[in-house]
Amino acid sequence: MTGHRSFCGSMALHAAARILAPLLTVLLLLSPLLGINGQVVQSNTPGNITGTMTSLELAELLFYLTYADPQGEKIYRVIFCSGVSLDIIPIATPITLKYDKIVDGIMYACSVPVRLSDQQQQQLGRRRLQQQLGGSITTPLQPRILFYIPTFCGYDAPAAVTPERVLDLVFTGKWTWRNRWLAAYFDFCSYGQVEILPSNVKVLSAPEVPCSGTIPNPQPYNDGGVFTSSSCERYDSMTKWHYWLDAWAIKTYGVNASDYHHRVMILPSGFSGTVAGCGGFAGRATAGRVSLIRTPVNNWGSGHVWWSGNNVGDLEILFHEIAHNYAMAHANVVGGCNTNDQCDHTCIMGGTGGQGIRCFNAPHNWQVGWASKPVRELGDSDLPYGNPTAVRIPAQMNGLNTSVLVKGGGMPTNRKLFLSVRLNVYSYDLPWQFWDDNVPFLLMHTYDGTDGNPYSTTVFVGEIRVGTIWRDNKSNISVRFDSWSKDSGAAVRICRRSSGEERECADGLDEDCNFLTDIEDLNCRAGASSETKAGEAVVVGSGRPTSPSRGPVSRRTPPPRPLLKQSPPSPRPPSPPSPRPPRKLAPPRKPSPPRKPSPPRKPSPPRPPPRGLGRR
């Protein structure tokens, strides 16, 4: 009987094994894909994954995919094949990615992510994430900011700043250059719509980041969460320092980092210029949100920011990096400059310009909804050929409806041309030096961003003064700045060209859009051609050149300027430049007897020194 029982039991075990073996095999195959408790994910099987892409620019452009998992929010580093254009990767919007393999927790893909439609997001039960361009405000109205001030193993330097100084930078400006502070800066540039409150800011003196470590579980990375303090890029350490500090903050102080929209790490002075893979940055940030976790006080998500201790005190750098979290790309000019793609002196998303502090340009204001309703929107039907359309444009800082948006006119499908009027407005919007105070400039910018891919560079294509014309030879649009009134704004005419010269002299049209109709035009009076050579843009009359002749050059980080005061003296007023002395005229020649000498010409007025560009 005992032998019979043993035989029956053995048969039952064999039967159970035959049933369970396939299930166990499936579980073993699937378990690496889950990345549970720091396990490194491996898979040679292609697949599809849905999530949201963000990027971080170091020596190379890094991409991260954040997605929802049963164990919580997870992150893959994504490496694209060389044939994939990185410029068209959708950022800060839900996508589906077809990947080829996963090696050591890093995902490899040779296809471009596909943006999810609104319907697909609803079917998946997802909250709409992409921006509605030109709609309501897409940024937090009361930003919550968490500051970490750590030191690093292997880097012998103290913390860059004290918590008291950070709070001063945000709320009082007692120790800042010209007594400016971040909360007032946000309030000014957002037209009073965005408010940073003391209760929404936390500053923590953080511990030393270890030479090597692992983010405590639960942690989001599928490569195991290992990091080093000796490199920004290796193991994707720069992003992981944030998560390691998040774990420390919740354990030590009960501070939940997910409650904050922006997590700002202030690095020790010299760190970003010394440690491998950092590249000497003044500031860096994730493009878009790296985390989409919602809490009772944060229904938006979180982005990461890194701020060099060398540049603590430069509020424009911090504002610039926070704006990257809002899916704002850089502000450039045609052809670039020595700051690569940050060459627009009129926008905070450009490099240094003017007096070193500015608000957004018109397309970036429109992108995030801070000034989302242009005073006029014009298309081809509003711009008949050769018949200029007159518009009034208020100064940009005068209100929410202050730009003109133009579509069509021979521009690419998604391109939008923004016309805006800017002046120096103290103390936070100063795109020009003080000698240009009270001078209105008509600015032209283009922006190709869409609801599905808002992270697109704005391009500064023109700047003119009263009485001058801007002509874009890559489209058929011309603009004239006719006059300016402090009360009613700029009188501007916009014209769509049908020809490079005036061809009909009695049809009442201005075919070449030089704002001279029929007999007024030189073509009709003298037969001369007014057609210009092909180019990016032409300014007719005096005005700022918009397209530098320089070719692309490598990014450089210039040395920082002094930012924090060592003691609390009164802010230094800017000293006016010494004007260039008038040019001396040679004495008039002795005239020939039959002719009277001409009187000498008056000397030219002194010129101001040229404006400069370039910072980060």
Coordinates of C-alpha atoms in Angstrom, one line a residue:
M1 CA 0.0 0.0 0.0
T2 CA 2.8 2.3 0.8
G3 CA 4.4 1.6 -2.6
H4 CA 1.1 2.3 -4.3
R5 CA 0.8 5.6 -2.6
S6 CA 4.4 6.5 -3.5
F7 CA 3.7 5.6 -7.2
C8 CA 0.5 7.6 -7.3
G9 CA 2.2 10.6 -5.6
S10 CA 5.0 10.5 -8.1
M11 CA 2.5 10.4 -11.0
A12 CA 0.7 13.4 -9.6
L13 CA 3.9 15.4 -9.2
H14 CA 4.9 14.6 -12.8
A15 CA 1.5 15.7 -14.0
A16 CA 1.7 18.9 -12.1
A17 CA 5.2 19.6 -13.4
R18 CA 4.0 19.1 -17.0
I19 CA 1.2 21.7 -16.3
L20 CA 3.3 24.2 -14.4
A21 CA 6.5 24.1 -16.5
P22 CA 5.1 26.3 -19.4
L23 CA 3.7 28.8 -16.9
L24 CA 7.0 29.0 -15.0
T25 CA 8.8 29.5 -18.3
V26 CA 6.6 32.4 -19.2
L27 CA 7.0 33.9 -15.8
L28 CA 10.8 33.6 -16.0
L29 CA 10.7 35.3 -19.4
L30 CA 8.5 38.1 -18.2
S31 CA 10.1 38.8 -14.9
P32 CA 13.1 40.6 -16.3
L33 CA 10.9 43.0 -18.2
L34 CA 9.3 44.1 -14.9
G35 CA 12.5 45.5 -13.4
I36 CA 11.3 44.7 -9.9
N37 CA 13.3 45.9 -6.9
G38 CA 16.2 47.2 -8.9
Q39 CA 16.5 44.2 -11.2
V40 CA 18.2 44.9 -14.5
V41 CA 15.9 44.4 -17.5
Q42 CA 17.1 42.3 -20.5
S43 CA 15.2 41.4 -23.6
N44 CA 16.2 40.5 -27.2
T45 CA 12.5 40.5 -28.3
P46 CA 11.2 43.6 -30.1
G47 CA 8.1 45.2 -28.7
N48 CA 6.0 48.3 -28.3
I49 CA 5.8 50.6 -25.2
T50 CA 3.7 53.6 -24.4
G51 CA 4.9 56.5 -22.3
T52 CA 6.2 60.1 -22.4
M53 CA 9.7 61.1 -23.7
T54 CA 12.0 63.6 -22.1
S55 CA 15.5 64.6 -23.0
L56 CA 18.6 66.0 -21.3
E57 CA 21.5 67.7 -23.2
L58 CA 25.0 66.9 -22.0
A59 CA 27.9 66.0 -24.3
E60 CA 25.3 64.2 -26.3
L61 CA 21.5 64.4 -26.3
L62 CA 20.0 61.8 -23.9
F63 CA 16.5 60.5 -24.1
Y64 CA 14.4 59.0 -21.3
L65 CA 11.0 57.2 -21.6
T66 CA 8.7 57.4 -18.5
Y67 CA 5.8 55.0 -18.4
A68 CA 3.3 53.6 -16.0
D69 CA 3.9 50.1 -14.6
P70 CA 2.0 47.9 -12.0
Q71 CA 4.9 48.5 -9.7
G72 CA 4.8 52.3 -10.2
E73 CA 6.4 54.8 -12.5
K74 CA 9.4 53.4 -14.4
I75 CA 12.1 54.9 -16.7
Y76 CA 14.1 53.6 -19.6
R77 CA 17.1 55.3 -21.1
V78 CA 16.5 55.1 -24.9
I79 CA 19.2 55.0 -27.5
F80 CA 18.2 55.6 -31.1
C81 CA 19.9 54.2 -34.2
S82 CA 22.1 56.6 -36.1
G83 CA 19.6 56.8 -38.9
V84 CA 16.9 58.4 -36.7
S85 CA 16.8 62.2 -36.7
L86 CA 16.8 63.3 -33.1
D87 CA 15.2 66.6 -34.1
I88 CA 11.9 64.9 -34.7
I89 CA 11.6 62.9 -31.5
P90 CA 8.3 64.1 -29.8
I91 CA 9.1 65.5 -26.4
A92 CA 6.7 66.1 -23.5
T93 CA 3.8 64.3 -25.2
P94 CA 2.4 60.7 -25.0
I95 CA 4.0 58.4 -27.5
T96 CA 4.2 54.8 -28.6
L97 CA 7.7 53.5 -29.3
K98 CA 8.7 50.4 -31.3
Y99 CA 11.9 49.1 -29.7
D100 CA 14.3 46.5 -31.0
K101 CA 15.9 45.2 -27.8
I102 CA 16.7 46.0 -24.2
V103 CA 20.3 45.5 -23.0
D104 CA 21.2 46.1 -19.3
G105 CA 18.1 48.1 -18.8
I106 CA 18.7 50.4 -21.8
M107 CA 16.2 50.4 -24.6
Y108 CA 17.4 50.5 -28.3
A109 CA 15.1 51.7 -31.1
C110 CA 15.5 52.3 -34.8
S111 CA 12.1 54.0 -35.3
V112 CA 10.7 57.4 -34.5
P113 CA 8.2 57.4 -31.6
V114 CA 4.6 57.9 -32.7
R115 CA 2.5 60.5 -30.9
L116 CA -0.8 59.2 -29.4
S117 CA -3.9 60.8 -30.7
D118 CA -6.4 62.4 -28.2
Q119 CA -8.7 59.4 -28.8
Q120 CA -6.0 56.9 -28.1
Q121 CA -5.2 58.6 -24.8
Q122 CA -8.8 58.5 -23.8
Q123 CA -9.0 54.8 -24.6
L124 CA -6.0 54.2 -22.4
G125 CA -7.6 56.2 -19.6
R126 CA -4.8 58.8 -19.8
R127 CA -5.1 62.3 -18.7
R128 CA -4.2 64.6 -21.6
L129 CA -0.6 65.6 -21.3
Q130 CA 0.3 67.5 -24.5
Q131 CA -0.1 71.2 -24.6
Q132 CA -2.9 73.1 -26.3
L133 CA -0.9 75.8 -27.9
G134 CA -2.5 79.2 -27.9
G135 CA -4.9 78.0 -25.2
S136 CA -5.0 78.3 -21.5
I137 CA -1.9 78.4 -19.3
T138 CA -0.1 75.1 -19.3
T139 CA 2.3 75.8 -16.5
P140 CA 1.6 75.6 -12.8
L141 CA 0.0 78.8 -11.5
Q142 CA 1.7 78.4 -8.1
P143 CA 5.0 76.6 -8.8
R144 CA 6.3 74.3 -6.1
I145 CA 10.1 74.2 -6.0
L146 CA 12.3 71.8 -4.0
F147 CA 16.0 72.8 -3.7
Y148 CA 18.8 70.4 -2.8
I149 CA 22.3 71.7 -1.9
P150 CA 24.5 68.6 -1.8
T151 CA 28.3 67.9 -1.8
F152 CA 29.9 65.1 -3.7
C153 CA 32.3 62.3 -2.8
G154 CA 35.5 62.7 -4.7
Y155 CA 35.0 66.4 -5.3
D156 CA 36.6 68.5 -2.6
A157 CA 34.4 71.6 -2.4
P158 CA 31.8 72.8 0.0
A159 CA 28.1 73.4 -0.7
A160 CA 27.7 76.2 -3.1
V161 CA 25.3 78.3 -1.0
T162 CA 23.3 78.3 2.2
P163 CA 19.6 77.7 2.4
E164 CA 19.2 81.3 3.7
R165 CA 20.8 82.7 0.5
V166 CA 18.5 80.5 -1.7
L167 CA 15.4 81.8 0.0
D168 CA 16.7 85.3 -0.5
L169 CA 17.2 84.6 -4.2
V170 CA 13.6 83.4 -4.4
F171 CA 11.8 86.0 -2.2
T172 CA 13.7 89.1 -1.2
G173 CA 16.7 89.8 -3.4
K174 CA 18.7 91.4 -0.6
W175 CA 21.9 89.7 -1.7
T176 CA 21.3 89.5 -5.5
W177 CA 22.6 91.7 -8.3
R178 CA 20.4 94.8 -8.5
N179 CA 18.1 93.3 -5.8
R180 CA 16.0 91.1 -8.0
W181 CA 14.3 87.9 -6.9
L182 CA 12.7 84.9 -8.6
A183 CA 9.1 85.3 -7.3
A184 CA 9.0 88.9 -8.6
Y185 CA 10.5 87.8 -11.9
F186 CA 7.8 85.1 -12.5
D187 CA 5.1 87.6 -11.5
F188 CA 6.4 90.2 -13.9
C189 CA 6.9 88.0 -16.9
S190 CA 3.6 86.1 -16.4
Y191 CA 1.6 89.4 -16.2
G192 CA 0.7 88.5 -12.6
Q193 CA -0.7 85.1 -13.4
V194 CA 2.0 82.9 -11.9
E195 CA 2.8 83.2 -8.2
I196 CA 5.6 81.6 -6.2
L197 CA 4.6 81.4 -2.5
P198 CA 6.9 80.8 0.5
S199 CA 4.8 77.8 1.5
N200 CA 5.6 76.2 -1.8
V201 CA 9.4 76.4 -1.6
K202 CA 11.5 73.9 0.4
V203 CA 15.4 74.2 0.6
L204 CA 17.4 71.3 2.0
S205 CA 21.1 71.2 2.9
A206 CA 21.7 67.7 1.5
P207 CA 24.2 65.1 2.4
E208 CA 27.3 64.0 0.4
V209 CA 26.4 62.1 -2.7
P210 CA 28.4 58.8 -2.5
C211 CA 31.2 57.9 -4.9
S212 CA 29.1 55.0 -6.0
G213 CA 25.6 53.9 -5.0
T214 CA 22.2 52.6 -5.8
I215 CA 18.9 54.4 -5.5
P216 CA 16.9 52.8 -2.6
N217 CA 13.8 50.8 -3.6
P218 CA 11.3 51.5 -4.9
Q219 CA 13.2 53.2 -7.6
P220 CA 12.2 53.9 -11.2
Y221 CA 15.2 52.9 -13.4
N222 CA 15.2 49.6 -15.3
D223 CA 19.0 49.4 -15.2
G224 CA 19.1 48.8 -11.5
G225 CA 19.5 52.4 -10.3
V226 CA 23.3 52.4 -9.9
F227 CA 25.2 55.7 -10.1
T228 CA 28.6 57.3 -9.6
S229 CA 29.6 60.8 -8.4
S230 CA 32.6 60.9 -10.8
S231 CA 30.6 61.4 -14.0
C232 CA 27.4 63.2 -15.1
E233 CA 26.8 60.8 -18.0
R234 CA 28.0 57.4 -16.9
Y235 CA 25.1 55.2 -15.7
D236 CA 22.9 58.3 -16.3
S237 CA 24.1 59.4 -12.9
M238 CA 23.0 63.0 -13.2
T239 CA 19.3 62.1 -13.1
K240 CA 19.8 59.4 -10.5
W241 CA 21.4 61.9 -8.0
H242 CA 18.0 63.5 -7.8
Y243 CA 16.2 60.2 -7.0
W244 CA 18.8 59.3 -4.4
L245 CA 18.3 62.6 -2.7
D246 CA 14.5 62.2 -3.0
A247 CA 14.8 58.9 -1.0
W248 CA 16.9 60.7 1.6
A249 CA 14.5 63.6 1.9
I250 CA 11.4 61.4 2.5
K251 CA 13.3 59.3 5.0
T252 CA 15.0 62.2 6.9
Y253 CA 12.4 65.0 6.7
G254 CA 9.2 63.4 5.4
V255 CA 9.5 65.6 2.3
N256 CA 7.8 63.9 -0.7
A257 CA 9.7 65.2 -3.8
S258 CA 6.7 64.3 -5.9
D259 CA 4.8 67.2 -4.3
Y260 CA 7.1 69.6 -6.2
H261 CA 6.9 70.7 -9.8
H262 CA 10.6 71.5 -10.0
R263 CA 13.4 69.7 -8.2
V264 CA 16.5 72.0 -8.4
M265 CA 20.0 70.7 -7.5
I266 CA 22.6 73.4 -6.7
L267 CA 26.0 71.9 -7.5
P268 CA 29.2 72.9 -5.8
S269 CA 31.2 75.7 -7.6
G270 CA 33.4 74.3 -10.4
F271 CA 31.7 70.9 -10.3
S272 CA 30.1 71.0 -13.8
G273 CA 33.4 72.2 -15.4
T274 CA 35.5 69.6 -13.7
V275 CA 33.6 66.3 -13.4
A276 CA 33.6 64.0 -16.5
G277 CA 30.7 64.3 -18.9
C278 CA 29.1 67.4 -17.4
G279 CA 30.5 69.8 -20.0
G280 CA 30.8 72.9 -17.9
F281 CA 27.2 74.0 -17.9
A282 CA 25.7 77.0 -16.1
G283 CA 22.4 75.2 -15.9
R284 CA 20.7 72.1 -17.2
A285 CA 17.2 70.7 -17.1
T286 CA 15.0 67.9 -18.4
A287 CA 13.0 68.9 -21.4
G288 CA 9.5 68.4 -20.2
R289 CA 8.5 66.4 -17.1
V290 CA 10.6 63.5 -16.0
S291 CA 7.9 62.3 -13.6
L292 CA 4.1 62.3 -14.1
I293 CA 3.2 61.2 -10.6
R294 CA 0.3 63.2 -9.2
T295 CA -0.2 64.1 -5.5
P296 CA -2.9 66.1 -3.6
V297 CA -0.8 69.2 -4.0
N298 CA 0.8 68.5 -7.5
N299 CA -1.5 67.6 -10.4
W300 CA 1.2 68.5 -13.0
G301 CA 4.2 66.3 -12.5
S302 CA 7.9 67.1 -11.9
G303 CA 11.0 68.2 -13.9
H304 CA 14.6 68.1 -12.9
V305 CA 17.0 71.2 -12.8
W306 CA 20.7 71.4 -12.2
W307 CA 22.2 74.8 -11.3
S308 CA 26.0 75.4 -11.2
G309 CA 27.3 77.0 -8.0
N310 CA 29.3 79.3 -10.1
N311 CA 26.1 80.9 -11.4
V312 CA 23.9 80.9 -8.3
G313 CA 22.4 84.4 -8.2
D314 CA 21.8 84.6 -12.0
L315 CA 18.0 84.4 -11.9
E316 CA 17.8 84.2 -15.7
I317 CA 19.7 80.9 -15.7
L318 CA 17.3 79.4 -13.2
F319 CA 14.2 80.7 -15.0
H320 CA 15.6 79.5 -18.3
E321 CA 16.1 75.9 -16.9
I322 CA 12.7 75.8 -15.3
A323 CA 11.2 76.8 -18.6
H324 CA 12.7 73.7 -20.2
N325 CA 10.5 71.7 -17.8
Y326 CA 7.6 73.5 -19.4
A327 CA 8.7 72.0 -22.8
M328 CA 10.2 75.2 -24.0
A329 CA 13.2 74.8 -26.4
H330 CA 15.8 77.4 -27.0
A331 CA 15.4 80.7 -28.8
N332 CA 17.7 81.0 -31.8
V333 CA 18.6 83.2 -34.8
V334 CA 18.9 82.2 -38.4
G335 CA 22.3 80.5 -38.8
G336 CA 23.1 80.2 -35.1
C337 CA 26.0 81.9 -33.3
N338 CA 28.7 81.2 -30.8
T339 CA 26.2 80.0 -28.3
N340 CA 25.0 77.3 -30.7
D341 CA 21.2 77.5 -30.7
Q342 CA 20.7 80.2 -28.0
C343 CA 21.2 83.3 -29.9
D344 CA 18.0 85.3 -29.6
H345 CA 18.9 88.4 -27.4
T346 CA 15.1 89.1 -26.9
C347 CA 14.2 86.0 -25.0
I348 CA 15.1 84.3 -21.8
M349 CA 15.5 81.0 -23.8
G350 CA 18.4 82.6 -25.7
G351 CA 21.9 83.3 -24.5
T352 CA 22.8 86.5 -22.7
G353 CA 21.6 89.6 -24.3
G354 CA 20.8 93.2 -23.4
Q355 CA 21.2 93.8 -19.7
G356 CA 21.2 90.1 -18.8
I357 CA 17.5 89.7 -17.8
R358 CA 14.5 89.2 -20.1
C359 CA 11.1 87.7 -20.4
F360 CA 9.9 85.3 -23.1
N361 CA 9.6 86.2 -26.7
A362 CA 6.1 86.3 -28.3
P363 CA 6.0 82.6 -29.5
H364 CA 7.1 81.2 -26.2
N365 CA 4.6 83.4 -24.4
W366 CA 1.9 82.0 -26.7
Q367 CA 3.2 78.4 -26.3
V368 CA 2.6 78.3 -22.5
G369 CA -0.5 80.5 -22.5
W370 CA 0.9 83.4 -20.6
A371 CA -0.1 85.7 -23.5
S372 CA -2.0 83.2 -25.7
K373 CA -4.4 85.4 -27.6
P374 CA -2.8 87.5 -30.3
V375 CA -4.4 90.9 -31.0
R376 CA -4.7 89.6 -34.6
E377 CA -4.4 86.3 -36.4
L378 CA -3.8 86.6 -40.1
G379 CA -3.8 84.0 -42.9
D380 CA -3.7 84.1 -46.7
S381 CA -7.3 85.2 -46.9
D382 CA -6.5 88.2 -44.7
L383 CA -3.4 89.1 -46.8
P384 CA -4.4 89.6 -50.5
Y385 CA -1.4 89.9 -52.8
G386 CA 0.0 93.4 -53.1
N387 CA -2.6 94.9 -50.7
P388 CA -1.0 95.7 -47.3
T389 CA -3.0 94.9 -44.2
A390 CA -2.7 97.5 -41.4
V391 CA -2.5 96.4 -37.8
R392 CA -1.9 98.0 -34.4
I393 CA 0.4 96.2 -32.1
P394 CA 0.7 97.2 -28.4
A395 CA 4.0 96.9 -26.5
Q396 CA 4.3 93.3 -25.3
M397 CA 4.5 94.0 -21.6
N398 CA 1.3 96.2 -21.8
G399 CA -1.1 93.2 -21.6
L400 CA -2.0 89.7 -22.6
N401 CA -3.1 90.4 -26.2
T402 CA -0.1 92.1 -27.8
S403 CA 1.2 90.1 -30.7
V404 CA 0.2 89.4 -34.3
L405 CA 0.3 85.8 -35.5
V406 CA 0.6 85.1 -39.3
K407 CA 0.2 81.8 -41.0
G408 CA 0.6 80.9 -44.7
G409 CA 2.3 83.5 -46.9
G410 CA 4.4 80.8 -48.5
M411 CA 5.8 79.6 -45.1
P412 CA 6.0 75.8 -44.3
T413 CA 2.8 74.1 -43.0
N414 CA 3.4 74.3 -39.3
R415 CA 5.3 77.6 -39.3
K416 CA 3.9 80.6 -37.5
L417 CA 5.3 84.1 -37.7
F418 CA 4.9 86.3 -34.6
L419 CA 5.1 90.1 -34.7
S420 CA 5.6 91.8 -31.4
V421 CA 6.8 95.2 -30.1
R422 CA 9.3 95.3 -27.3
L423 CA 11.0 98.1 -25.3
N424 CA 13.2 97.9 -22.2
V425 CA 10.8 97.6 -19.3
Y426 CA 12.5 97.7 -15.8
S427 CA 13.4 95.7 -13.9
Y428 CA 12.9 92.3 -15.6
D429 CA 12.5 92.7 -19.3
L430 CA 15.7 94.4 -20.7
P431 CA 16.6 92.9 -24.1
W432 CA 18.7 96.0 -25.0
Q433 CA 21.3 98.1 -23.3
F434 CA 20.2 101.2 -21.4
W435 CA 21.0 103.6 -24.2
D436 CA 18.1 102.0 -26.1
D437 CA 15.6 102.8 -23.3
N438 CA 12.3 104.1 -24.7
V439 CA 13.1 102.9 -28.2
P440 CA 10.4 100.6 -29.6
F441 CA 11.5 97.6 -31.7
L442 CA 9.3 95.6 -34.0
L443 CA 10.4 91.9 -33.7
M444 CA 9.7 89.0 -36.0
H445 CA 9.9 85.4 -34.7
T446 CA 9.0 82.0 -36.2
Y447 CA 7.9 78.9 -34.3
D448 CA 7.1 75.4 -35.8
G449 CA 5.8 73.8 -32.6
T450 CA 2.5 71.9 -32.6
D451 CA 0.2 70.5 -30.0
G452 CA 1.8 67.1 -30.6
N453 CA 5.4 68.3 -30.5
P454 CA 5.7 71.7 -28.7
Y455 CA 9.4 71.4 -28.0
S456 CA 10.6 73.4 -31.0
T457 CA 13.1 76.2 -31.2
T458 CA 11.8 79.7 -31.8
V459 CA 13.8 81.7 -34.4
F460 CA 14.4 85.4 -34.3
V461 CA 14.3 86.5 -37.9
G462 CA 13.9 90.3 -37.8
E463 CA 14.2 93.5 -35.7
I464 CA 13.4 96.9 -37.1
R465 CA 12.8 100.4 -35.9
V466 CA 10.2 102.9 -37.0
G467 CA 10.3 103.7 -40.7
T468 CA 12.0 100.5 -41.8
I469 CA 11.0 97.4 -43.7
W470 CA 11.6 93.7 -43.1
R471 CA 11.3 91.3 -46.0
D472 CA 11.5 87.5 -45.7
N473 CA 12.8 86.1 -49.0
K474 CA 12.0 82.5 -47.9
S475 CA 8.4 83.3 -47.9
N476 CA 6.6 86.2 -49.6
I477 CA 5.9 88.4 -46.5
S478 CA 7.1 91.9 -46.0
V479 CA 6.5 94.1 -42.9
R480 CA 6.8 97.9 -42.4
F481 CA 7.0 99.6 -39.0
D482 CA 5.2 102.9 -39.9
S483 CA 5.0 104.8 -36.6
W484 CA 4.8 104.5 -32.8
S485 CA 2.6 105.9 -30.1
K486 CA 2.9 105.2 -26.4
D487 CA -0.9 105.2 -26.2
S488 CA -1.9 103.2 -29.2
G489 CA 1.2 101.2 -29.9
A490 CA 2.9 100.4 -33.3
A491 CA 1.3 101.1 -36.6
V492 CA 2.4 98.3 -38.8
R493 CA 1.6 97.1 -42.3
I494 CA 1.9 93.5 -43.5
C495 CA 2.1 92.7 -47.2
R496 CA 2.1 89.4 -49.2
R497 CA 4.3 89.7 -52.3
S498 CA 3.3 88.4 -55.8
S499 CA 6.5 89.5 -57.4
G500 CA 10.0 90.7 -56.7
E501 CA 9.4 94.0 -58.5
E502 CA 6.5 96.2 -59.4
R503 CA 5.2 94.8 -62.7
E504 CA 1.9 96.7 -63.2
C505 CA 2.0 100.5 -62.7
A506 CA -1.7 101.3 -62.8
D507 CA -3.4 98.5 -60.9
G508 CA -3.4 100.0 -57.4
L509 CA -1.4 97.1 -56.1
D510 CA 2.1 96.9 -54.5
E511 CA 3.2 93.6 -56.1
D512 CA 6.8 93.7 -54.6
C513 CA 5.6 94.9 -51.2
N514 CA 8.1 97.7 -50.8
F515 CA 5.1 99.8 -49.7
L516 CA 5.3 102.0 -52.8
T517 CA 2.3 101.6 -55.1
D518 CA 2.3 102.1 -58.8
I519 CA 3.9 105.4 -59.8
E520 CA 5.4 105.8 -56.3
D521 CA 7.6 102.8 -57.0
L522 CA 11.0 103.3 -58.7
N523 CA 10.2 100.5 -61.1
C524 CA 7.4 102.4 -62.5
R525 CA 9.3 105.7 -62.6
A526 CA 12.7 104.6 -63.9
G527 CA 12.3 100.9 -64.8
A528 CA 14.8 99.9 -62.2
S529 CA 14.4 96.5 -60.6
S530 CA 13.8 96.3 -56.8
E531 CA 14.1 92.5 -56.7
T532 CA 16.5 91.3 -54.0
K533 CA 18.8 88.4 -54.0
A534 CA 17.6 85.2 -52.4
G535 CA 18.3 85.1 -48.6
E536 CA 16.8 84.4 -45.3
A537 CA 15.7 88.0 -44.5
V538 CA 16.4 91.5 -45.6
V539 CA 16.0 94.6 -43.6
V540 CA 15.4 97.7 -45.7
G541 CA 16.7 100.8 -44.0
S542 CA 18.3 101.0 -40.6
G543 CA 17.8 98.0 -38.3
R544 CA 19.5 95.1 -36.5
P545 CA 20.9 92.4 -38.8
T546 CA 19.0 89.2 -38.2
S547 CA 21.2 86.6 -39.8
P548 CA 24.8 86.4 -38.7
S549 CA 27.3 85.3 -41.4
R550 CA 29.1 82.9 -39.0
G551 CA 28.9 79.2 -39.6
P552 CA 28.0 76.7 -36.9
V553 CA 30.6 76.5 -34.1
S554 CA 31.0 74.4 -31.0
R555 CA 29.3 75.3 -27.8
R556 CA 31.4 77.2 -25.2
T557 CA 30.7 78.2 -21.7
P558 CA 32.1 81.6 -21.0
P559 CA 33.4 82.4 -17.5
P560 CA 30.6 83.5 -15.0
R561 CA 30.3 87.0 -13.9
P562 CA 30.1 87.9 -10.2
L563 CA 26.5 87.2 -9.0
L564 CA 26.1 87.3 -5.3
K565 CA 27.2 90.3 -3.2
Q566 CA 29.7 89.7 -0.5
S567 CA 28.1 92.4 1.7
P568 CA 24.8 94.3 1.4
P569 CA 25.8 97.6 -0.2
S570 CA 23.4 99.5 -2.4
P571 CA 23.2 98.0 -5.9
R572 CA 25.7 99.4 -8.4
P573 CA 24.1 101.7 -10.9
P574 CA 25.3 101.1 -14.5
S575 CA 27.9 103.6 -15.6
P576 CA 27.1 105.2 -18.9
P577 CA 29.5 104.4 -21.7
S578 CA 31.9 107.0 -22.8
P579 CA 30.7 108.3 -26.2
R580 CA 33.0 108.0 -29.1
P581 CA 34.4 111.4 -29.8
P582 CA 33.2 113.1 -33.0
R583 CA 35.3 112.3 -36.0
K584 CA 37.8 115.1 -36.9
L585 CA 37.4 116.5 -40.3
A586 CA 40.3 117.2 -42.5
P587 CA 40.7 121.0 -43.3
P588 CA 39.0 121.9 -46.5
R589 CA 41.2 122.1 -49.5
K590 CA 42.0 125.5 -50.9
P591 CA 39.5 126.0 -53.7
S592 CA 40.3 126.9 -57.2
P593 CA 39.9 130.6 -57.9
P594 CA 36.7 130.4 -60.0
R595 CA 34.8 128.2 -57.5
K596 CA 33.7 128.8 -53.9
P597 CA 34.7 126.3 -51.3
S598 CA 31.9 124.0 -49.9
P599 CA 31.3 124.3 -46.2
P600 CA 32.7 121.4 -44.1
R601 CA 30.3 118.6 -43.2
K602 CA 28.9 118.3 -39.7
P603 CA 30.6 115.5 -37.6
S604 CA 28.7 112.2 -37.3
P605 CA 26.9 111.6 -34.0
P606 CA 28.6 109.2 -31.6
R607 CA 27.6 105.6 -31.9
P608 CA 26.9 103.3 -28.9
P609 CA 29.1 100.2 -28.6
P610 CA 27.7 97.0 -30.2
R611 CA 25.5 94.6 -28.3
G612 CA 26.9 91.2 -27.5
L613 CA 25.5 87.7 -27.4
G614 CA 26.4 84.5 -25.7
R615 CA 26.3 82.7 -22.4
R616 CA 25.3 79.1 -22.0

